[in-house]
PDB file of C-alpha atoms and ligand atoms in Angstrom:
ATOM      1  CA  MET E  18      29.341  60.496 103.271  1.00 75.00           C
ATOM      2  CA  SER E  19      26.844  59.811 100.522  1.00 90.00           C
ATOM      3  CA  LEU E  20      23.169  60.752 100.656  1.00 96.00           C
ATOM      4  CA  SER E  21      21.285  58.182 102.744  1.00 98.00           C
ATOM      5  CA  ALA E  22      17.883  56.606 102.149  1.00 98.00           C
ATOM      6  CA  PRO E  23      16.413  58.379 105.243  1.00 98.00           C
ATOM      7  CA  ALA E  24      17.738  61.730 103.962  1.00 98.00           C
ATOM      8  CA  ILE E  25      16.037  61.069 100.605  1.00 98.00           C
ATOM      9  CA  ARG E  26      12.811  59.991 102.354  1.00 98.00           C
ATOM     10  CA  ALA E  27      12.672  63.393 104.078  1.00 98.00           C
ATOM     11  CA  ARG E  28      12.745  65.345 100.788  1.00 98.00           C
ATOM     12  CA  LYS E  29       9.378  66.692  99.615  1.00 98.00           C
ATOM     13  CA  ARG E  30       8.888  69.664  97.294  1.00 98.00           C
ATOM     14  CA  ALA E  31       5.610  70.552  99.026  1.00 98.00           C
ATOM     15  CA  ARG E  32       7.657  71.116 102.207  1.00 98.00           C
ATOM     16  CA  GLY E  33      10.010  73.460 100.355  1.00 98.00           C
ATOM     17  CA  ASP E  34      12.760  70.938  99.545  1.00 98.00           C
ATOM     18  CA  ALA E  35      14.685  70.986  96.274  1.00 98.00           C
ATOM     19  CA  ALA E  36      13.658  68.461  93.635  1.00 98.00           C
ATOM     20  CA  LEU E  37      15.598  65.182  93.718  1.00 98.00           C
ATOM     21  CA  VAL E  38      17.826  64.521  90.712  1.00 98.00           C
ATOM     22  CA  MET E  39      18.392  60.902  89.738  1.00 98.00           C
ATOM     23  CA  VAL E  40      20.192  59.540  86.678  1.00 99.00           C
ATOM     24  CA  THR E  41      21.133  56.020  85.708  1.00 99.00           C
ATOM     25  CA  ALA E  42      24.763  54.884  85.670  1.00 99.00           C
ATOM     26  CA  TYR E  43      26.180  51.510  84.776  1.00 98.00           C
ATOM     27  CA  ASP E  44      29.938  52.036  84.971  1.00 98.00           C
ATOM     28  CA  GLU E  45      32.626  53.983  86.807  1.00 98.00           C
ATOM     29  CA  PRO E  46      33.119  56.890  84.351  1.00 98.00           C
ATOM     30  CA  ALA E  47      29.373  57.545  84.090  1.00 98.00           C
ATOM     31  CA  ALA E  48      29.060  57.476  87.887  1.00 98.00           C
ATOM     32  CA  ARG E  49      32.051  59.816  88.267  1.00 98.00           C
ATOM     33  CA  TYR E  50      30.792  62.363  85.721  1.00 98.00           C
ATOM     34  CA  ALA E  51      27.214  62.323  87.036  1.00 98.00           C
ATOM     35  CA  ASP E  52      28.436  62.632  90.616  1.00 98.00           C
ATOM     36  CA  ALA E  53      30.664  65.570  89.661  1.00 98.00           C
ATOM     37  CA  ALA E  54      27.506  67.204  88.216  1.00 98.00           C
ATOM     38  CA  GLY E  55      25.954  66.965  91.690  1.00 98.00           C
ATOM     39  CA  VAL E  56      23.109  64.494  91.149  1.00 98.00           C
ATOM     40  CA  ASP E  57      21.440  63.155  94.299  1.00 98.00           C
ATOM     41  CA  ILE E  58      20.920  59.540  93.259  1.00 98.00           C
ATOM     42  CA  LEU E  59      22.645  57.165  90.852  1.00 99.00           C
ATOM     43  CA  LEU E  60      20.362  54.355  89.713  1.00 99.00           C
ATOM     44  CA  VAL E  61      22.080  51.223  88.483  1.00 99.00           C
ATOM     45  CA  GLY E  62      19.006  50.467  86.407  1.00 98.00           C
ATOM     46  CA  ASP E  63      18.035  47.248  84.724  1.00 98.00           C
ATOM     47  CA  SER E  64      17.717  49.548  81.682  1.00 98.00           C
ATOM     48  CA  VAL E  65      21.364  48.484  81.277  1.00 98.00           C
ATOM     49  CA  ALA E  66      19.768  45.618  79.326  1.00 98.00           C
ATOM     50  CA  ASN E  67      18.414  48.098  76.752  1.00 97.00           C
ATOM     51  CA  VAL E  68      21.025  50.812  76.520  1.00 97.00           C
ATOM     52  CA  VAL E  69      24.228  48.848  77.117  1.00 98.00           C
ATOM     53  CA  MET E  70      23.438  45.225  76.245  1.00 97.00           C
ATOM     54  CA  GLY E  71      21.244  46.035  73.210  1.00 97.00           C
ATOM     55  CA  GLN E  72      18.227  44.012  74.393  1.00 97.00           C
ATOM     56  CA  ALA E  73      14.631  44.955  73.565  1.00 96.00           C
ATOM     57  CA  ASP E  74      13.494  44.814  77.193  1.00 97.00           C
ATOM     58  CA  THR E  75      14.783  44.595  80.759  1.00 98.00           C
ATOM     59  CA  LEU E  76      13.903  40.913  81.194  1.00 98.00           C
ATOM     60  CA  HIS E  77      17.300  39.902  79.828  1.00 97.00           C
ATOM     61  CA  VAL E  78      19.623  41.137  82.550  1.00 98.00           C
ATOM     62  CA  THR E  79      20.644  38.745  85.314  1.00 98.00           C
ATOM     63  CA  LEU E  80      21.468  39.343  88.956  1.00 98.00           C
ATOM     64  CA  ALA E  81      25.141  38.538  88.275  1.00 98.00           C
ATOM     65  CA  GLU E  82      25.231  41.174  85.523  1.00 98.00           C
ATOM     66  CA  MET E  83      23.589  43.744  87.813  1.00 98.00           C
ATOM     67  CA  VAL E  84      26.114  42.969  90.553  1.00 99.00           C
ATOM     68  CA  HIS E  85      28.932  43.557  88.044  1.00 98.00           C
ATOM     69  CA  HIS E  86      27.535  47.004  87.099  1.00 99.00           C
ATOM     70  CA  VAL E  87      26.807  47.994  90.713  1.00 99.00           C
ATOM     71  CA  ALA E  88      30.427  47.247  91.644  1.00 99.00           C
ATOM     72  CA  ALA E  89      31.647  49.401  88.746  1.00 99.00           C
ATOM     73  CA  VAL E  90      29.419  52.349  89.778  1.00 98.00           C
ATOM     74  CA  ALA E  91      30.290  52.022  93.470  1.00 98.00           C
ATOM     75  CA  SER E  92      34.006  52.046  92.655  1.00 98.00           C
ATOM     76  CA  ALA E  93      33.578  55.766  91.776  1.00 98.00           C
ATOM     77  CA  ARG E  94      32.875  56.310  95.513  1.00 98.00           C
ATOM     78  CA  PRO E  95      30.161  58.864  94.680  1.00 98.00           C
ATOM     79  CA  ASN E  96      28.588  61.347  97.056  1.00 98.00           C
ATOM     80  CA  ALA E  97      25.281  60.434  95.429  1.00 98.00           C
ATOM     81  CA  HIS E  98      23.165  57.619  96.832  1.00 98.00           C
ATOM     82  CA  VAL E  99      23.566  54.400  94.811  1.00 98.00           C
ATOM     83  CA  VAL E 100      20.334  52.432  94.320  1.00 99.00           C
ATOM     84  CA  ALA E 101      20.325  49.171  92.372  1.00 99.00           C
ATOM     85  CA  ASP E 102      17.447  47.682  90.431  1.00 99.00           C
ATOM     86  CA  MET E 103      16.506  44.166  91.451  1.00 99.00           C
ATOM     87  CA  PRO E 104      16.257  42.436  88.072  1.00 98.00           C
ATOM     88  CA  TRP E 105      13.292  40.407  86.926  1.00 98.00           C
ATOM     89  CA  LEU E 106      12.876  37.105  88.836  1.00 98.00           C
ATOM     90  CA  SER E 107      15.302  38.132  91.562  1.00 98.00           C
ATOM     91  CA  TYR E 108      12.375  38.962  93.917  1.00 98.00           C
ATOM     92  CA  HIS E 109       9.507  36.856  92.564  1.00 98.00           C
ATOM     93  CA  LEU E 110      10.466  33.429  93.913  1.00 98.00           C
ATOM     94  CA  GLY E 111      10.078  33.918  97.649  1.00 98.00           C
ATOM     95  CA  THR E 112      11.203  36.336 100.310  1.00 98.00           C
ATOM     96  CA  ALA E 113      14.368  34.448 101.371  1.00 98.00           C
ATOM     97  CA  ASP E 114      15.546  34.365  97.763  1.00 98.00           C
ATOM     98  CA  ALA E 115      14.799  38.091  97.374  1.00 98.00           C
ATOM     99  CA  VAL E 116      16.733  39.024 100.530  1.00 99.00           C
ATOM    100  CA  ARG E 117      19.728  36.922  99.440  1.00 98.00           C
ATOM    101  CA  ASN E 118      19.669  38.559  95.994  1.00 99.00           C
ATOM    102  CA  ALA E 119      19.309  42.087  97.380  1.00 99.00           C
ATOM    103  CA  ALA E 120      22.223  41.385  99.733  1.00 99.00           C
ATOM    104  CA  GLU E 121      24.422  40.638  96.720  1.00 98.00           C
ATOM    105  CA  LEU E 122      23.599  44.065  95.288  1.00 99.00           C
ATOM    106  CA  ILE E 123      24.304  45.712  98.660  1.00 98.00           C
ATOM    107  CA  ARG E 124      27.615  43.853  99.036  1.00 98.00           C
ATOM    108  CA  ALA E 125      28.549  45.007  95.516  1.00 98.00           C
ATOM    109  CA  GLY E 126      28.158  48.619  96.716  1.00 98.00           C
ATOM    110  CA  ALA E 127      24.484  49.637  96.458  1.00 98.00           C
ATOM    111  CA  GLN E 128      22.937  51.483  99.419  1.00 98.00           C
ATOM    112  CA  SER E 129      19.386  50.455  98.605  1.00 99.00           C
ATOM    113  CA  VAL E 130      17.428  48.444  96.058  1.00 99.00           C
ATOM    114  CA  LYS E 131      14.504  49.268  93.785  1.00 99.00           C
ATOM    115  CA  LEU E 132      11.775  46.859  92.770  1.00 99.00           C
ATOM    116  CA  GLU E 133       8.664  47.126  90.616  1.00 98.00           C
ATOM    117  CA  GLY E 134       5.049  46.647  91.656  1.00 98.00           C
ATOM    118  CA  GLY E 135       2.559  47.535  94.380  1.00 98.00           C
ATOM    119  CA  HIS E 136       0.248  45.382  96.508  1.00 98.00           C
ATOM    120  CA  ALA E 137       1.736  42.149  95.101  1.00 98.00           C
ATOM    121  CA  ARG E 138       5.187  43.112  96.442  1.00 98.00           C
ATOM    122  CA  LEU E 139       4.383  44.090 100.013  1.00 98.00           C
ATOM    123  CA  GLU E 140       5.635  40.827 101.502  1.00 98.00           C
ATOM    124  CA  VAL E 141       8.977  41.082  99.754  1.00 98.00           C
ATOM    125  CA  VAL E 142       9.344  44.773 100.686  1.00 98.00           C
ATOM    126  CA  ARG E 143       8.731  43.805 104.334  1.00 98.00           C
ATOM    127  CA  ALA E 144      11.333  41.030 104.172  1.00 98.00           C
ATOM    128  CA  LEU E 145      13.945  43.360 102.693  1.00 99.00           C
ATOM    129  CA  LEU E 146      13.255  46.030 105.312  1.00 98.00           C
ATOM    130  CA  ASP E 147      13.470  43.350 108.024  1.00 98.00           C
ATOM    131  CA  ALA E 148      16.941  42.597 106.666  1.00 98.00           C
ATOM    132  CA  GLU E 149      17.781  46.334 107.026  1.00 98.00           C
ATOM    133  CA  ILE E 150      17.843  46.933 103.256  1.00 99.00           C
ATOM    134  CA  PRO E 151      16.180  50.235 102.224  1.00 99.00           C
ATOM    135  CA  VAL E 152      13.718  49.841  99.345  1.00 99.00           C
ATOM    136  CA  MET E 153      12.616  52.224  96.596  1.00 99.00           C
ATOM    137  CA  GLY E 154       9.316  51.371  94.877  1.00 99.00           C
ATOM    138  CA  HIS E 155       8.432  51.688  91.184  1.00 99.00           C
ATOM    139  CA  LEU E 156       4.850  52.043  89.885  1.00 98.00           C
ATOM    140  CA  GLY E 157       3.067  52.928  86.644  1.00 98.00           C
ATOM    141  CA  LEU E 158       4.802  51.722  83.483  1.00 98.00           C
ATOM    142  CA  THR E 159       6.892  48.983  85.073  1.00 98.00           C
ATOM    143  CA  PRO E 160       9.163  47.700  82.286  1.00 98.00           C
ATOM    144  CA  GLN E 161       9.544  44.214  83.808  1.00 98.00           C
ATOM    145  CA  SER E 162       5.773  43.778  83.127  1.00 98.00           C
ATOM    146  CA  VAL E 163       6.171  44.517  79.403  1.00 98.00           C
ATOM    147  CA  LEU E 164       4.802  41.130  78.332  1.00 98.00           C
ATOM    148  CA  ALA E 165       1.859  41.302  80.732  1.00 96.00           C
ATOM    149  CA  MET E 166       1.119  44.931  79.725  1.00 96.00           C
ATOM    150  CA  GLY E 167       1.339  44.088  75.998  1.00 97.00           C
ATOM    151  CA  GLY E 168       4.054  46.673  75.317  1.00 97.00           C
ATOM    152  CA  PHE E 169       5.532  49.838  76.778  1.00 96.00           C
ATOM    153  CA  LYS E 170       2.300  51.792  77.163  1.00 96.00           C
ATOM    154  CA  VAL E 171       1.349  54.795  79.270  1.00 98.00           C
ATOM    155  CA  GLN E 172      -0.430  53.445  82.377  1.00 98.00           C
ATOM    156  CA  ALA E 173      -3.139  54.708  84.742  1.00 98.00           C
ATOM    157  CA  LYS E 174      -5.025  56.583  82.032  1.00 98.00           C
ATOM    158  CA  SER E 175      -8.489  55.755  83.403  1.00 98.00           C
ATOM    159  CA  ARG E 176      -9.802  57.099  86.706  1.00 98.00           C
ATOM    160  CA  ASP E 177     -10.022  53.568  88.141  1.00 98.00           C
ATOM    161  CA  ALA E 178      -6.442  52.739  87.153  1.00 98.00           C
ATOM    162  CA  ALA E 179      -5.184  56.036  88.595  1.00 98.00           C
ATOM    163  CA  LYS E 180      -7.015  55.269  91.863  1.00 98.00           C
ATOM    164  CA  LEU E 181      -5.375  51.823  92.012  1.00 98.00           C
ATOM    165  CA  LEU E 182      -1.956  53.360  91.435  1.00 98.00           C
ATOM    166  CA  VAL E 183      -2.449  55.820  94.305  1.00 98.00           C
ATOM    167  CA  GLU E 184      -3.643  52.945  96.532  1.00 98.00           C
ATOM    168  CA  ASP E 185      -0.540  50.918  95.633  1.00 98.00           C
ATOM    169  CA  ALA E 186       1.674  53.922  96.388  1.00 99.00           C
ATOM    170  CA  LEU E 187       0.028  54.371  99.810  1.00 99.00           C
ATOM    171  CA  LEU E 188       0.496  50.654 100.575  1.00 98.00           C
ATOM    172  CA  LEU E 189       4.186  50.824  99.651  1.00 99.00           C
ATOM    173  CA  GLN E 190       4.600  53.946 101.795  1.00 99.00           C
ATOM    174  CA  GLU E 191       2.897  52.238 104.730  1.00 98.00           C
ATOM    175  CA  GLU E 192       5.174  49.218 104.296  1.00 98.00           C
ATOM    176  CA  GLY E 193       8.201  51.523 104.549  1.00 98.00           C
ATOM    177  CA  VAL E 194       9.700  52.240 101.123  1.00 99.00           C
ATOM    178  CA  TYR E 195      11.684  55.498 101.201  1.00 99.00           C
ATOM    179  CA  ALA E 196      10.690  56.807  97.733  1.00 99.00           C
ATOM    180  CA  ILE E 197       8.726  55.668  94.701  1.00 99.00           C
ATOM    181  CA  VAL E 198       9.571  55.993  91.007  1.00 99.00           C
ATOM    182  CA  ILE E 199       6.447  56.844  88.999  1.00 98.00           C
ATOM    183  CA  GLU E 200       6.946  56.001  85.335  1.00 98.00           C
ATOM    184  CA  GLY E 201       4.860  56.561  82.199  1.00 98.00           C
ATOM    185  CA  VAL E 202       1.603  57.979  83.552  1.00 98.00           C
ATOM    186  CA  PRO E 203      -0.410  61.124  82.676  1.00 98.00           C
ATOM    187  CA  GLY E 204       0.972  64.259  84.311  1.00 98.00           C
ATOM    188  CA  ALA E 205      -2.206  64.627  86.374  1.00 98.00           C
ATOM    189  CA  VAL E 206      -1.598  61.183  87.910  1.00 98.00           C
ATOM    190  CA  GLY E 207       1.987  62.162  88.764  1.00 98.00           C
ATOM    191  CA  THR E 208       0.550  65.232  90.525  1.00 98.00           C
ATOM    192  CA  GLU E 209      -2.131  63.226  92.357  1.00 98.00           C
ATOM    193  CA  VAL E 210       0.132  60.469  93.670  1.00 98.00           C
ATOM    194  CA  THR E 211       2.778  62.982  94.754  1.00 98.00           C
ATOM    195  CA  ALA E 212       0.188  64.966  96.728  1.00 98.00           C
ATOM    196  CA  ALA E 213      -1.118  61.762  98.365  1.00 98.00           C
ATOM    197  CA  LEU E 214       2.280  60.692  99.751  1.00 98.00           C
ATOM    198  CA  GLU E 215       4.549  61.831 102.585  1.00 98.00           C
ATOM    199  CA  ILE E 216       7.547  60.171 100.906  1.00 98.00           C
ATOM    200  CA  PRO E 217       9.032  61.557  97.681  1.00 99.00           C
ATOM    201  CA  THR E 218       8.029  60.482  94.185  1.00 99.00           C
ATOM    202  CA  ILE E 219      10.614  60.434  91.410  1.00 99.00           C
ATOM    203  CA  GLY E 220       9.050  60.764  87.976  1.00 98.00           C
ATOM    204  CA  ILE E 221       9.991  59.620  84.501  1.00 98.00           C
ATOM    205  CA  GLY E 222       7.320  60.486  81.969  1.00 98.00           C
ATOM    206  CA  ALA E 223       5.043  61.436  84.872  1.00 98.00           C
ATOM    207  CA  GLY E 224       4.825  65.214  84.426  1.00 98.00           C
ATOM    208  CA  PRO E 225       6.473  68.129  86.238  1.00 98.00           C
ATOM    209  CA  ASP E 226       4.977  67.790  89.733  1.00 98.00           C
ATOM    210  CA  THR E 227       6.790  64.758  91.159  1.00 98.00           C
ATOM    211  CA  ASP E 228       9.355  65.364  93.927  1.00 98.00           C
ATOM    212  CA  GLY E 229      12.222  64.447  91.634  1.00 98.00           C
ATOM    213  CA  GLN E 230      13.009  63.338  88.119  1.00 98.00           C
ATOM    214  CA  VAL E 231      15.046  60.469  86.691  1.00 98.00           C
ATOM    215  CA  LEU E 232      16.415  60.007  83.185  1.00 98.00           C
ATOM    216  CA  VAL E 233      18.441  57.259  81.592  1.00 98.00           C
ATOM    217  CA  PHE E 234      22.077  58.410  81.111  1.00 98.00           C
ATOM    218  CA  HIS E 235      22.176  57.399  77.432  1.00 98.00           C
ATOM    219  CA  ASP E 236      18.848  59.140  76.658  1.00 98.00           C
ATOM    220  CA  LEU E 237      19.816  62.439  78.232  1.00 98.00           C
ATOM    221  CA  LEU E 238      23.214  62.501  76.536  1.00 98.00           C
ATOM    222  CA  GLY E 239      22.110  61.438  73.043  1.00 98.00           C
ATOM    223  CA  LEU E 240      23.804  58.034  73.100  1.00 97.00           C
ATOM    224  CA  THR E 241      20.972  55.773  71.984  1.00 96.00           C
ATOM    225  CA  GLY E 242      20.928  56.460  68.222  1.00 91.00           C
ATOM    226  CA  ARG E 243      17.115  56.595  68.162  1.00 90.00           C
ATOM    227  CA  LYS E 244      14.376  59.187  68.564  1.00 93.00           C
ATOM    228  CA  PRO E 245      13.921  59.833  72.273  1.00 95.00           C
ATOM    229  CA  ALA E 246      10.600  59.332  74.059  1.00 95.00           C
ATOM    230  CA  ARG E 247       8.359  62.399  74.531  1.00 96.00           C
ATOM    231  CA  PHE E 248       9.511  63.018  78.115  1.00 97.00           C
ATOM    232  CA  VAL E 249      13.253  62.923  77.361  1.00 97.00           C
ATOM    233  CA  ARG E 250      14.987  66.281  77.147  1.00 97.00           C
ATOM    234  CA  GLN E 251      18.395  65.695  75.540  1.00 97.00           C
ATOM    235  CA  TYR E 252      21.227  67.849  76.850  1.00 98.00           C
ATOM    236  CA  ALA E 253      23.937  66.670  74.443  1.00 98.00           C
ATOM    237  CA  GLN E 254      24.504  64.593  71.316  1.00 97.00           C
ATOM    238  CA  LEU E 255      27.480  62.606  72.546  1.00 98.00           C
ATOM    239  CA  GLY E 256      26.829  59.794  70.052  1.00 97.00           C
ATOM    240  CA  GLU E 257      27.566  62.163  67.174  1.00 97.00           C
ATOM    241  CA  ALA E 258      30.590  63.600  69.008  1.00 98.00           C
ATOM    242  CA  ILE E 259      31.968  60.072  69.551  1.00 98.00           C
ATOM    243  CA  THR E 260      31.555  59.089  65.877  1.00 98.00           C
ATOM    244  CA  GLU E 261      33.183  62.338  64.793  1.00 98.00           C
ATOM    245  CA  ALA E 262      36.155  61.910  67.176  1.00 98.00           C
ATOM    246  CA  ILE E 263      36.753  58.263  66.250  1.00 98.00           C
ATOM    247  CA  GLY E 264      36.442  59.219  62.571  1.00 98.00           C
ATOM    248  CA  ARG E 265      39.247  61.778  63.019  1.00 98.00           C
ATOM    249  CA  TYR E 266      41.389  59.137  64.769  1.00 98.00           C
ATOM    250  CA  ALA E 267      40.766  56.672  61.920  1.00 98.00           C
ATOM    251  CA  ALA E 268      41.698  59.327  59.337  1.00 98.00           C
ATOM    252  CA  ASP E 269      44.922  60.193  61.193  1.00 98.00           C
ATOM    253  CA  VAL E 270      45.942  56.522  61.357  1.00 98.00           C
ATOM    254  CA  ARG E 271      45.175  55.978  57.662  1.00 98.00           C
ATOM    255  CA  GLU E 272      47.015  59.167  56.714  1.00 98.00           C
ATOM    256  CA  GLU E 273      49.919  57.931  58.876  1.00 98.00           C
ATOM    257  CA  THR E 274      49.954  61.144  60.963  1.00 98.00           C
ATOM    258  CA  SER E 275      49.233  59.357  64.245  1.00 97.00           C
ATOM    259  CA  PRO E 276      51.187  58.778  66.359  1.00 97.00           C
ATOM    260  CA  SER E 277      53.580  61.674  65.747  1.00 97.00           C
ATOM    261  CA  GLU E 278      57.206  61.757  66.869  1.00 96.00           C
ATOM    262  CA  ASP E 279      56.072  63.667  70.002  1.00 97.00           C
ATOM    263  CA  GLU E 280      53.666  60.875  70.780  1.00 97.00           C
ATOM    264  CA  SER E 281      56.403  58.223  70.488  1.00 97.00           C
ATOM    265  CA  TYR E 282      58.916  57.257  73.206  1.00 95.00           C
ATOM    266  CA  PRO E 283      62.518  58.281  72.473  1.00 94.00           C
ATOM    267  CA  SER E 284      64.996  55.420  72.955  1.00 91.00           C
ATOM    268  CA  SER E 285      66.710  57.338  75.849  1.00 76.00           C
ATOM    269  CA  ASP E 286      63.360  57.218  77.697  1.00 56.00           C
ATOM    270  CA  ALA E 287      62.557  53.601  76.818  1.00 54.00           C
ATOM    271  CA  GLY E 288      61.932  52.778  80.477  1.00 55.00           C
ATOM    272  CA  HIS E 289      59.107  55.417  80.419  1.00 55.00           C
TER     273      HIS E 289
HETATM  274  O1  KIV I  27      16.132  50.873  84.885  1.00 83.20           O
HETATM  275  C1  KIV I  27      15.831  52.077  84.799  1.00 83.20           C
HETATM  276  O2  KIV I  27      16.468  52.874  84.093  1.00 83.20           O
HETATM  277  C2  KIV I  27      14.678  52.549  85.553  1.00 83.20           C
HETATM  278  C3  KIV I  27      14.235  53.962  85.310  1.00 83.20           C
HETATM  279  C4  KIV I  27      13.440  54.017  84.064  1.00 83.20           C
HETATM  280  C5  KIV I  27      13.492  54.512  86.458  1.00 83.20           C
HETATM  281  O3  KIV I  27      14.106  51.821  86.304  1.00 83.20           O
END
């Protein structure tokens, strides 16, 4: 039985619980490997647009594409909780539309959905909860607002902005979200919002004091081919390992050493 939204909601470091570990996954092998590592939550993030589809922002992934990736992740049957990002415009056009769209992600295998924004999203959060769909919030640097924000910039740097973020977090909590991602804010704001809430915060570029942390799979494994953001600790350089391995394969083929006799079927075993 995978970790449920209520079980995640109950986790708070201040009450002595272990920090929540979340990582993105967009396909079955990534979900399987991350689950084997014991993560708590797999996020089928709309960051798939950046790290898999090569887009500059997350505005270019559709609901149908998210459904496709959720189904791939869910097919790993992970013990981790699977949460799916609601992509841009899938929850902005009315509550009935949002519930229908979230239901597609749930039917594809997600156990909850995540959406960006605070006070402006309360109505849609309520509608999703009314439809029995658990919701994770997302505040701070919300990538779907990149055009409105004028770029991917650290948010809540002023006292007033930090106060508004905490107010938004409290409103989302009151509405019933089970956890909130806090992205791209000063560490002190990550600390403040975490202390203000009963539900867990999951930080990314929000300092060390949130109740959990999330990283993008490709960032943490060195698969993006670019300098990582300040908050990304890289645990491997798989991009280099992949190029090196495929280079050896190419050399073997060109040198005509692959496949060998042992790697070829003998005629007596032609039927496998
Ligand atoms: O899509 C994503 O990867 C996310 C994380 C940055 C939290 O929303």
